[in-house]
PDB file of C-alpha atoms and ligand atoms in Angstrom:
ATOM      1  CA  MET F 281       5.914 -16.117 -32.122  1.00  0.00           C
ATOM      2  CA  ARG F 282       8.266 -15.433 -29.074  1.00  0.00           C
ATOM      3  CA  GLU F 283       9.806 -12.339 -30.748  1.00  0.00           C
ATOM      4  CA  VAL F 284       6.365 -10.881 -31.470  1.00  0.00           C
ATOM      5  CA  LEU F 285       5.388 -11.386 -27.883  1.00  0.00           C
ATOM      6  CA  ASP F 286       8.657  -9.755 -26.699  1.00  0.00           C
ATOM      7  CA  VAL F 287       8.144  -6.681 -28.758  1.00  0.00           C
ATOM      8  CA  ALA F 288       4.502  -6.334 -27.618  1.00  0.00           C
ATOM      9  CA  LYS F 289       5.640  -6.703 -23.934  1.00  0.00           C
ATOM     10  CA  LYS F 290       8.423  -4.188 -24.574  1.00  0.00           C
ATOM     11  CA  ASP F 291       6.110  -1.393 -25.679  1.00  0.00           C
ATOM     12  CA  GLY F 292       3.569  -2.127 -22.930  1.00  0.00           C
ATOM     13  CA  ARG F 293       0.713  -3.285 -25.199  1.00  0.00           C
ATOM     14  CA  TRP F 294       0.933  -6.815 -23.687  1.00  0.00           C
ATOM     15  CA  THR F 295       1.979  -7.742 -19.952  1.00  0.00           C
ATOM     16  CA  GLU F 296       3.108 -11.116 -18.570  1.00  0.00           C
ATOM     17  CA  CYS F 297       1.631 -12.245 -15.428  1.00  0.00           C
ATOM     18  CA  PRO F 298       4.411 -12.848 -12.940  1.00  0.00           C
ATOM     19  CA  SER F 299       2.372 -15.612 -11.203  1.00  0.00           C
ATOM     20  CA  CYS F 300       1.102 -17.795 -14.027  1.00  0.00           C
ATOM     21  CA  SER F 301       3.155 -16.402 -16.955  1.00  0.00           C
ATOM     22  CA  GLU F 302       0.159 -15.793 -19.139  1.00  0.00           C
ATOM     23  CA  ILE F 303       0.449 -12.862 -21.529  1.00  0.00           C
ATOM     24  CA  ILE F 304      -2.620 -10.451 -21.091  1.00  0.00           C
ATOM     25  CA  ILE F 305      -3.454  -7.365 -23.098  1.00  0.00           C
ATOM     26  CA  THR F 306      -2.508  -4.530 -20.949  1.00  0.00           C
ATOM     27  CA  GLN F 307      -5.615  -2.378 -21.630  1.00  0.00           C
ATOM     28  CA  LYS F 308      -7.748  -5.454 -20.545  1.00  0.00           C
ATOM     29  CA  LEU F 309      -5.635  -5.862 -17.560  1.00  0.00           C
ATOM     30  CA  LYS F 310      -6.227  -2.113 -16.567  1.00  0.00           C
ATOM     31  CA  GLU F 311      -9.995  -2.641 -16.998  1.00  0.00           C
ATOM     32  CA  ASN F 312      -9.759  -5.578 -14.685  1.00  0.00           C
ATOM     33  CA  LEU F 313      -8.091  -3.264 -12.113  1.00  0.00           C
ATOM     34  CA  TRP F 314      -4.525  -4.875 -12.593  1.00  0.00           C
ATOM     35  CA  VAL F 315      -5.697  -8.326 -11.542  1.00  0.00           C
ATOM     36  CA  CYS F 316      -4.789 -11.316 -13.661  1.00  0.00           C
ATOM     37  CA  HIS F 317      -7.858 -12.893 -15.406  1.00  0.00           C
ATOM     38  CA  HIS F 318      -6.286 -16.327 -15.209  1.00  0.00           C
ATOM     39  CA  CYS F 319      -5.124 -16.669 -11.775  1.00  0.00           C
ATOM     40  CA  GLU F 320      -6.138 -13.593  -9.954  1.00  0.00           C
ATOM     41  CA  TYR F 321      -2.772 -12.317  -9.176  1.00  0.00           C
ATOM     42  CA  HIS F 322      -2.986  -8.863  -7.981  1.00  0.00           C
ATOM     43  CA  PHE F 323      -0.199  -6.738  -9.679  1.00  0.00           C
ATOM     44  CA  ARG F 324       1.620  -4.227  -7.666  1.00  0.00           C
ATOM     45  CA  LEU F 325       0.313  -0.740  -8.320  1.00  0.00           C
ATOM     46  CA  SER F 326       1.883   2.780  -8.172  1.00  0.00           C
ATOM     47  CA  ALA F 327       0.354   5.360  -5.770  1.00  0.00           C
ATOM     48  CA  ARG F 328      -1.411   7.057  -8.530  1.00  0.00           C
ATOM     49  CA  GLN F 329      -2.973   3.748  -9.959  1.00  0.00           C
ATOM     50  CA  ARG F 330      -4.160   3.007  -6.481  1.00  0.00           C
ATOM     51  CA  ILE F 331      -5.743   6.492  -5.910  1.00  0.00           C
ATOM     52  CA  ASP F 332      -7.498   6.189  -9.466  1.00  0.00           C
ATOM     53  CA  ILE F 333      -8.950   2.719  -8.547  1.00  0.00           C
ATOM     54  CA  VAL F 334     -10.196   3.654  -4.859  1.00  0.00           C
ATOM     55  CA  CYS F 335     -11.158   7.192  -4.730  1.00  0.00           C
ATOM     56  CA  ASP F 336     -14.176   9.029  -6.348  1.00  0.00           C
ATOM     57  CA  GLN F 337     -12.896  10.406  -9.783  1.00  0.00           C
ATOM     58  CA  GLY F 338     -11.079  13.702  -9.211  1.00  0.00           C
ATOM     59  CA  SER F 339     -11.677  13.789  -5.634  1.00  0.00           C
ATOM     60  CA  PHE F 340      -8.142  13.305  -4.476  1.00  0.00           C
ATOM     61  CA  ASN F 341      -6.490  16.471  -3.197  1.00  0.00           C
ATOM     62  CA  GLU F 342      -2.799  15.998  -2.338  1.00  0.00           C
ATOM     63  CA  ILE F 343      -1.477  17.127   1.131  1.00  0.00           C
ATOM     64  CA  SER F 344       2.239  18.258   0.430  1.00  0.00           C
ATOM     65  CA  GLN F 345       4.858  16.473   2.577  1.00  0.00           C
ATOM     66  CA  SER F 346       5.554  19.413   4.956  1.00  0.00           C
ATOM     67  CA  GLU F 347       4.997  23.137   5.179  1.00  0.00           C
ATOM     68  CA  ALA F 348       8.538  23.578   4.297  1.00  0.00           C
ATOM     69  CA  ASP F 349       8.102  21.780   1.031  1.00  0.00           C
ATOM     70  CA  SER F 350       5.000  23.814   0.005  1.00  0.00           C
ATOM     71  CA  GLU F 351       7.295  26.889   0.148  1.00  0.00           C
ATOM     72  CA  GLU F 352       9.663  25.352  -2.197  1.00  0.00           C
ATOM     73  CA  LYS F 353       7.313  23.793  -4.520  1.00  0.00           C
ATOM     74  CA  GLY F 354       8.925  22.223  -7.528  1.00  0.00           C
ATOM     75  CA  GLN F 355      11.717  21.017  -5.420  1.00  0.00           C
ATOM     76  CA  ILE F 356       9.867  18.423  -3.645  1.00  0.00           C
ATOM     77  CA  ALA F 357      11.446  14.973  -4.166  1.00  0.00           C
ATOM     78  CA  GLU F 358       9.231  12.102  -5.079  1.00  0.00           C
ATOM     79  CA  GLU F 359       8.720  10.098  -2.066  1.00  0.00           C
ATOM     80  CA  ALA F 360       7.671   6.595  -1.186  1.00  0.00           C
ATOM     81  CA  ILE F 361       4.198   7.874   0.065  1.00  0.00           C
ATOM     82  CA  CYS F 362       1.539   9.906  -1.377  1.00  0.00           C
ATOM     83  CA  GLY F 363      -1.077  11.363   1.033  1.00  0.00           C
ATOM     84  CA  GLY F 364      -4.146  13.522   0.695  1.00  0.00           C
ATOM     85  CA  GLU F 365      -7.861  14.078   1.187  1.00  0.00           C
ATOM     86  CA  ALA F 366     -10.383  12.076  -0.881  1.00  0.00           C
ATOM     87  CA  THR F 367     -13.697  10.623  -1.024  1.00  0.00           C
ATOM     88  CA  ILE F 368     -15.291   7.280  -1.790  1.00  0.00           C
ATOM     89  CA  ASP F 369     -19.095   7.569  -2.441  1.00  0.00           C
ATOM     90  CA  GLY F 370     -18.997  11.079  -1.128  1.00  0.00           C
ATOM     91  CA  CYS F 371     -17.462  10.025   2.321  1.00  0.00           C
ATOM     92  CA  LYS F 372     -14.444  12.024   3.155  1.00  0.00           C
ATOM     93  CA  PHE F 373     -11.238  10.688   4.419  1.00  0.00           C
ATOM     94  CA  ILE F 374      -7.522  11.060   4.691  1.00  0.00           C
ATOM     95  CA  LEU F 375      -5.583   8.783   2.420  1.00  0.00           C
ATOM     96  CA  GLY F 376      -1.943   7.607   2.585  1.00  0.00           C
ATOM     97  CA  VAL F 377      -0.730   5.339  -0.224  1.00  0.00           C
ATOM     98  CA  MET F 378       2.903   4.051  -0.069  1.00  0.00           C
ATOM     99  CA  ASP F 379       4.531   3.161  -3.493  1.00  0.00           C
ATOM    100  CA  PHE F 380       6.803   0.186  -3.657  1.00  0.00           C
ATOM    101  CA  SER F 381       8.395   1.352  -6.911  1.00  0.00           C
ATOM    102  CA  HIS F 382      10.133   4.295  -5.106  1.00  0.00           C
ATOM    103  CA  LYS F 383      13.028   3.017  -3.354  1.00  0.00           C
ATOM    104  CA  GLY F 384      11.015  -0.287  -2.358  1.00  0.00           C
ATOM    105  CA  GLY F 385       8.418   1.983  -0.402  1.00  0.00           C
ATOM    106  CA  THR F 386      11.073   2.319   2.317  1.00  0.00           C
ATOM    107  CA  MET F 387      10.265   4.592   5.281  1.00  0.00           C
ATOM    108  CA  GLY F 388      12.805   7.144   5.761  1.00  0.00           C
ATOM    109  CA  VAL F 389      12.447  10.684   7.709  1.00  0.00           C
ATOM    110  CA  MET F 390      10.204  12.252   4.962  1.00  0.00           C
ATOM    111  CA  VAL F 391       8.016   9.316   4.719  1.00  0.00           C
ATOM    112  CA  GLY F 392       7.686   9.057   8.613  1.00  0.00           C
ATOM    113  CA  GLN F 393       7.100  12.830   8.622  1.00  0.00           C
ATOM    114  CA  HIS F 394       4.252  12.565   6.190  1.00  0.00           C
ATOM    115  CA  VAL F 395       2.622   9.593   7.880  1.00  0.00           C
ATOM    116  CA  ILE F 396       2.524  11.773  11.092  1.00  0.00           C
ATOM    117  CA  HIS F 397       1.220  14.724   9.137  1.00  0.00           C
ATOM    118  CA  LEU F 398      -1.573  12.679   7.715  1.00  0.00           C
ATOM    119  CA  MET F 399      -2.605  11.427  11.196  1.00  0.00           C
ATOM    120  CA  ASN F 400      -2.541  14.909  12.531  1.00  0.00           C
ATOM    121  CA  THR F 401      -4.625  16.221   9.649  1.00  0.00           C
ATOM    122  CA  ALA F 402      -7.233  13.206  10.215  1.00  0.00           C
ATOM    123  CA  SER F 403      -7.421  14.118  13.899  1.00  0.00           C
ATOM    124  CA  LEU F 404      -7.791  17.989  13.212  1.00  0.00           C
ATOM    125  CA  GLU F 405     -10.578  17.495  10.665  1.00  0.00           C
ATOM    126  CA  GLY F 406     -12.294  14.674  12.528  1.00  0.00           C
ATOM    127  CA  ILE F 407     -12.414  12.282   9.670  1.00  0.00           C
ATOM    128  CA  PRO F 408     -11.070   8.573   9.201  1.00  0.00           C
ATOM    129  CA  LEU F 409      -7.742   7.618   7.868  1.00  0.00           C
ATOM    130  CA  VAL F 410      -6.868   4.908   5.366  1.00  0.00           C
ATOM    131  CA  PHE F 411      -3.332   3.767   4.688  1.00  0.00           C
ATOM    132  CA  PHE F 412      -2.377   1.419   1.870  1.00  0.00           C
ATOM    133  CA  CYS F 413       0.895  -0.051   2.693  1.00  0.00           C
ATOM    134  CA  ALA F 414       3.599  -1.433   0.434  1.00  0.00           C
ATOM    135  CA  SER F 415       6.999  -1.292   1.864  1.00  0.00           C
ATOM    136  CA  GLY F 416      10.458  -3.080   2.300  1.00  0.00           C
ATOM    137  CA  GLY F 417      10.606  -1.561   5.615  1.00  0.00           C
ATOM    138  CA  VAL F 418      12.651   1.180   7.206  1.00  0.00           C
ATOM    139  CA  ARG F 419      15.075   3.026   4.867  1.00  0.00           C
ATOM    140  CA  ILE F 420      18.125   1.713   6.180  1.00  0.00           C
ATOM    141  CA  GLN F 421      20.471   3.985   4.213  1.00  0.00           C
ATOM    142  CA  GLU F 422      19.241   6.900   6.677  1.00  0.00           C
ATOM    143  CA  GLY F 423      20.620   4.679   9.541  1.00  0.00           C
ATOM    144  CA  ILE F 424      19.249   5.390  13.065  1.00  0.00           C
ATOM    145  CA  TRP F 425      17.201   8.321  11.615  1.00  0.00           C
ATOM    146  CA  GLY F 426      15.214   5.786   9.489  1.00  0.00           C
ATOM    147  CA  LEU F 427      14.729   3.393  12.531  1.00  0.00           C
ATOM    148  CA  PHE F 428      13.492   6.329  14.547  1.00  0.00           C
ATOM    149  CA  GLN F 429      10.448   6.508  12.327  1.00  0.00           C
ATOM    150  CA  MET F 430       9.088   3.382  13.649  1.00  0.00           C
ATOM    151  CA  LEU F 431       9.098   5.118  17.161  1.00  0.00           C
ATOM    152  CA  ARG F 432       7.857   8.444  15.755  1.00  0.00           C
ATOM    153  CA  THR F 433       4.730   7.009  13.719  1.00  0.00           C
ATOM    154  CA  THR F 434       3.865   4.654  16.657  1.00  0.00           C
ATOM    155  CA  HIS F 435       3.882   7.605  19.039  1.00  0.00           C
ATOM    156  CA  ALA F 436       1.792   9.606  16.676  1.00  0.00           C
ATOM    157  CA  ARG F 437      -0.726   6.736  16.409  1.00  0.00           C
ATOM    158  CA  ASN F 438      -1.018   6.603  20.064  1.00  0.00           C
ATOM    159  CA  GLN F 439      -1.567  10.469  20.144  1.00  0.00           C
ATOM    160  CA  THR F 440      -4.326  10.083  17.617  1.00  0.00           C
ATOM    161  CA  ARG F 441      -6.112   6.967  18.736  1.00  0.00           C
ATOM    162  CA  HIS F 442      -9.417   8.370  18.480  1.00  0.00           C
ATOM    163  CA  VAL F 443      -9.137   8.654  14.747  1.00  0.00           C
ATOM    164  CA  PRO F 444     -10.656   5.492  13.145  1.00  0.00           C
ATOM    165  CA  MET F 445      -7.836   3.975  11.042  1.00  0.00           C
ATOM    166  CA  ILE F 446      -7.813   1.377   8.293  1.00  0.00           C
ATOM    167  CA  THR F 447      -4.831  -0.361   6.823  1.00  0.00           C
ATOM    168  CA  VAL F 448      -4.830  -2.149   3.747  1.00  0.00           C
ATOM    169  CA  PHE F 449      -1.662  -4.252   3.294  1.00  0.00           C
ATOM    170  CA  THR F 450      -0.671  -4.883  -0.124  1.00  0.00           C
ATOM    171  CA  ASP F 451       2.027  -7.112  -1.658  1.00  0.00           C
ATOM    172  CA  PRO F 452       4.690  -6.712   0.001  1.00  0.00           C
ATOM    173  CA  THR F 453       4.541  -5.086   3.438  1.00  0.00           C
ATOM    174  CA  THR F 454       7.523  -5.953   5.491  1.00  0.00           C
ATOM    175  CA  GLY F 455      10.019  -4.742   8.185  1.00  0.00           C
ATOM    176  CA  GLY F 456       9.639  -1.656  10.063  1.00  0.00           C
ATOM    177  CA  VAL F 457       6.479  -0.581   8.341  1.00  0.00           C
ATOM    178  CA  SER F 458       4.530  -3.685   9.124  1.00  0.00           C
ATOM    179  CA  ALA F 459       6.001  -3.544  12.653  1.00  0.00           C
ATOM    180  CA  SER F 460       4.872   0.138  13.411  1.00  0.00           C
ATOM    181  CA  PHE F 461       1.885   2.379  12.550  1.00  0.00           C
ATOM    182  CA  SER F 462       0.445   0.095   9.981  1.00  0.00           C
ATOM    183  CA  ALA F 463      -0.335  -2.730  12.374  1.00  0.00           C
ATOM    184  CA  LEU F 464      -1.879  -0.232  14.869  1.00  0.00           C
ATOM    185  CA  ALA F 465      -5.003   0.453  12.749  1.00  0.00           C
ATOM    186  CA  ASP F 466      -8.591  -0.437  14.028  1.00  0.00           C
ATOM    187  CA  VAL F 467      -9.242  -2.608  10.937  1.00  0.00           C
ATOM    188  CA  LEU F 468      -6.647  -4.612   9.005  1.00  0.00           C
ATOM    189  CA  PHE F 469      -7.328  -5.688   5.519  1.00  0.00           C
ATOM    190  CA  ALA F 470      -5.012  -7.224   2.883  1.00  0.00           C
ATOM    191  CA  GLU F 471      -5.161  -8.014  -0.676  1.00  0.00           C
ATOM    192  CA  PRO F 472      -5.052 -11.589  -1.639  1.00  0.00           C
ATOM    193  CA  GLY F 473      -1.678 -13.165  -1.860  1.00  0.00           C
ATOM    194  CA  SER F 474       0.207 -10.396  -0.285  1.00  0.00           C
ATOM    195  CA  ARG F 475       3.430 -11.061   1.609  1.00  0.00           C
ATOM    196  CA  ILE F 476       3.222  -9.457   5.167  1.00  0.00           C
ATOM    197  CA  GLY F 477       5.877  -9.948   7.716  1.00  0.00           C
ATOM    198  CA  PHE F 478       9.105  -8.589   9.389  1.00  0.00           C
ATOM    199  CA  ALA F 479      12.210 -10.305   8.136  1.00  0.00           C
ATOM    200  CA  GLY F 480      12.138 -12.001   4.941  1.00  0.00           C
ATOM    201  CA  PRO F 481      11.849 -15.815   4.424  1.00  0.00           C
ATOM    202  CA  ARG F 482      15.351 -16.137   3.119  1.00  0.00           C
ATOM    203  CA  VAL F 483      16.965 -14.317   6.320  1.00  0.00           C
ATOM    204  CA  ILE F 484      14.820 -16.515   8.601  1.00  0.00           C
ATOM    205  CA  GLU F 485      15.685 -19.761   6.895  1.00  0.00           C
ATOM    206  CA  ALA F 486      19.431 -18.817   6.931  1.00  0.00           C
ATOM    207  CA  THR F 487      19.347 -17.778  10.452  1.00  0.00           C
ATOM    208  CA  LEU F 488      17.330 -20.783  11.772  1.00  0.00           C
ATOM    209  CA  GLN F 489      18.679 -23.260   9.279  1.00  0.00           C
ATOM    210  CA  CYS F 490      15.251 -24.633   8.524  1.00  0.00           C
ATOM    211  CA  THR F 491      12.840 -24.779   5.562  1.00  0.00           C
ATOM    212  CA  LEU F 492       9.715 -22.638   5.867  1.00  0.00           C
ATOM    213  CA  PRO F 493       6.343 -23.577   4.599  1.00  0.00           C
ATOM    214  CA  SER F 494       5.113 -22.185   1.381  1.00  0.00           C
ATOM    215  CA  ASP F 495       2.319 -20.135   2.855  1.00  0.00           C
ATOM    216  CA  PHE F 496       4.701 -18.427   5.238  1.00  0.00           C
ATOM    217  CA  GLN F 497       4.056 -14.633   5.604  1.00  0.00           C
ATOM    218  CA  ASN F 498       1.180 -15.118   3.220  1.00  0.00           C
ATOM    219  CA  ALA F 499      -2.002 -12.923   3.720  1.00  0.00           C
ATOM    220  CA  GLU F 500      -4.204 -16.010   3.748  1.00  0.00           C
ATOM    221  CA  LYS F 501      -2.136 -17.771   6.499  1.00  0.00           C
ATOM    222  CA  LEU F 502      -2.026 -14.557   8.643  1.00  0.00           C
ATOM    223  CA  LEU F 503      -5.867 -14.224   8.323  1.00  0.00           C
ATOM    224  CA  SER F 504      -6.222 -17.914   9.606  1.00  0.00           C
ATOM    225  CA  ASN F 505      -3.711 -17.022  12.566  1.00  0.00           C
ATOM    226  CA  GLY F 506      -5.771 -13.707  13.503  1.00  0.00           C
ATOM    227  CA  LEU F 507      -3.591 -10.925  12.388  1.00  0.00           C
ATOM    228  CA  LEU F 508      -5.866  -9.838   9.715  1.00  0.00           C
ATOM    229  CA  ASP F 509      -9.661  -8.969   9.835  1.00  0.00           C
ATOM    230  CA  ARG F 510     -10.401  -9.611   6.254  1.00  0.00           C
ATOM    231  CA  ILE F 511      -8.833 -10.410   2.849  1.00  0.00           C
ATOM    232  CA  VAL F 512     -10.388  -8.093   0.263  1.00  0.00           C
ATOM    233  CA  HIS F 513     -10.360  -8.863  -3.459  1.00  0.00           C
ATOM    234  CA  ARG F 514      -9.280  -5.670  -5.340  1.00  0.00           C
ATOM    235  CA  HIS F 515     -12.701  -5.597  -7.116  1.00  0.00           C
ATOM    236  CA  GLU F 516     -14.500  -5.387  -3.768  1.00  0.00           C
ATOM    237  CA  LEU F 517     -11.997  -2.961  -2.081  1.00  0.00           C
ATOM    238  CA  ARG F 518     -13.965   0.236  -2.924  1.00  0.00           C
ATOM    239  CA  ASP F 519     -17.178  -0.952  -1.808  1.00  0.00           C
ATOM    240  CA  THR F 520     -15.761  -2.466   1.372  1.00  0.00           C
ATOM    241  CA  LEU F 521     -14.049   0.763   2.229  1.00  0.00           C
ATOM    242  CA  SER F 522     -17.158   2.777   1.450  1.00  0.00           C
ATOM    243  CA  LEU F 523     -19.349   0.651   3.758  1.00  0.00           C
ATOM    244  CA  LEU F 524     -16.742   0.917   6.619  1.00  0.00           C
ATOM    245  CA  LEU F 525     -16.290   4.707   6.154  1.00  0.00           C
ATOM    246  CA  ARG F 526     -19.836   5.377   6.381  1.00  0.00           C
ATOM    247  CA  TRP F 527     -19.995   3.669   9.834  1.00  0.00           C
ATOM    248  CA  PHE F 528     -17.171   5.929  11.057  1.00  0.00           C
TER     249      PHE F 528
HETATM  250 ZN1  LIG S 764      -1.842 -14.767 -13.757  1.00  0.00          ZN
END
């Protein structure tokens, strides 16, 4: 039986839940918006899957990373963020979606540049901005230039404070992304069970020589501590954003 399951998992027909280890038919999981039927575990999504779930069908128009890139189309490197203009129930907004599967969703120079570009576009067009964050932090391989992105994006957010901004933290959002532009939104949402924090628990435990509680950096704990405004189940995400965007 185990071999049959392994074959089915390998070709993608069945998927194992990392939280409760139940084996789920992938198509059923997809229909349930990649939420486990048994334990409500929210699977990590790629930027494309997120756009499909959240936006009106076919409404997403990608904004290229920069003007220089659009001149050299075809040579654009895949990045850890995908941004564009979209609608939810007809309400227009600017959307930025980070993709953890691309280099851990880290924020390097290009990602920082794109975040700023999306903020400026939202400001110019006078429409709200929504970020879905999933990141391991700053792209440390880019050294000081990576770290500068925290400063640049924070400054850009301060320059565009009049733009209503919503951040949805997804699992995981850590490091320099949680500690810069993403936390400066007007409304902060999170998906259930997301890890949101700065340094990871292993680093903190090793530094402080202590054992951390099991709910450390957990979205539910952060809500009770007042960092988040609401935890939104993936099934209610679209309706919640639609309601909020209409107010703006
Ligand atoms: Zn599960």
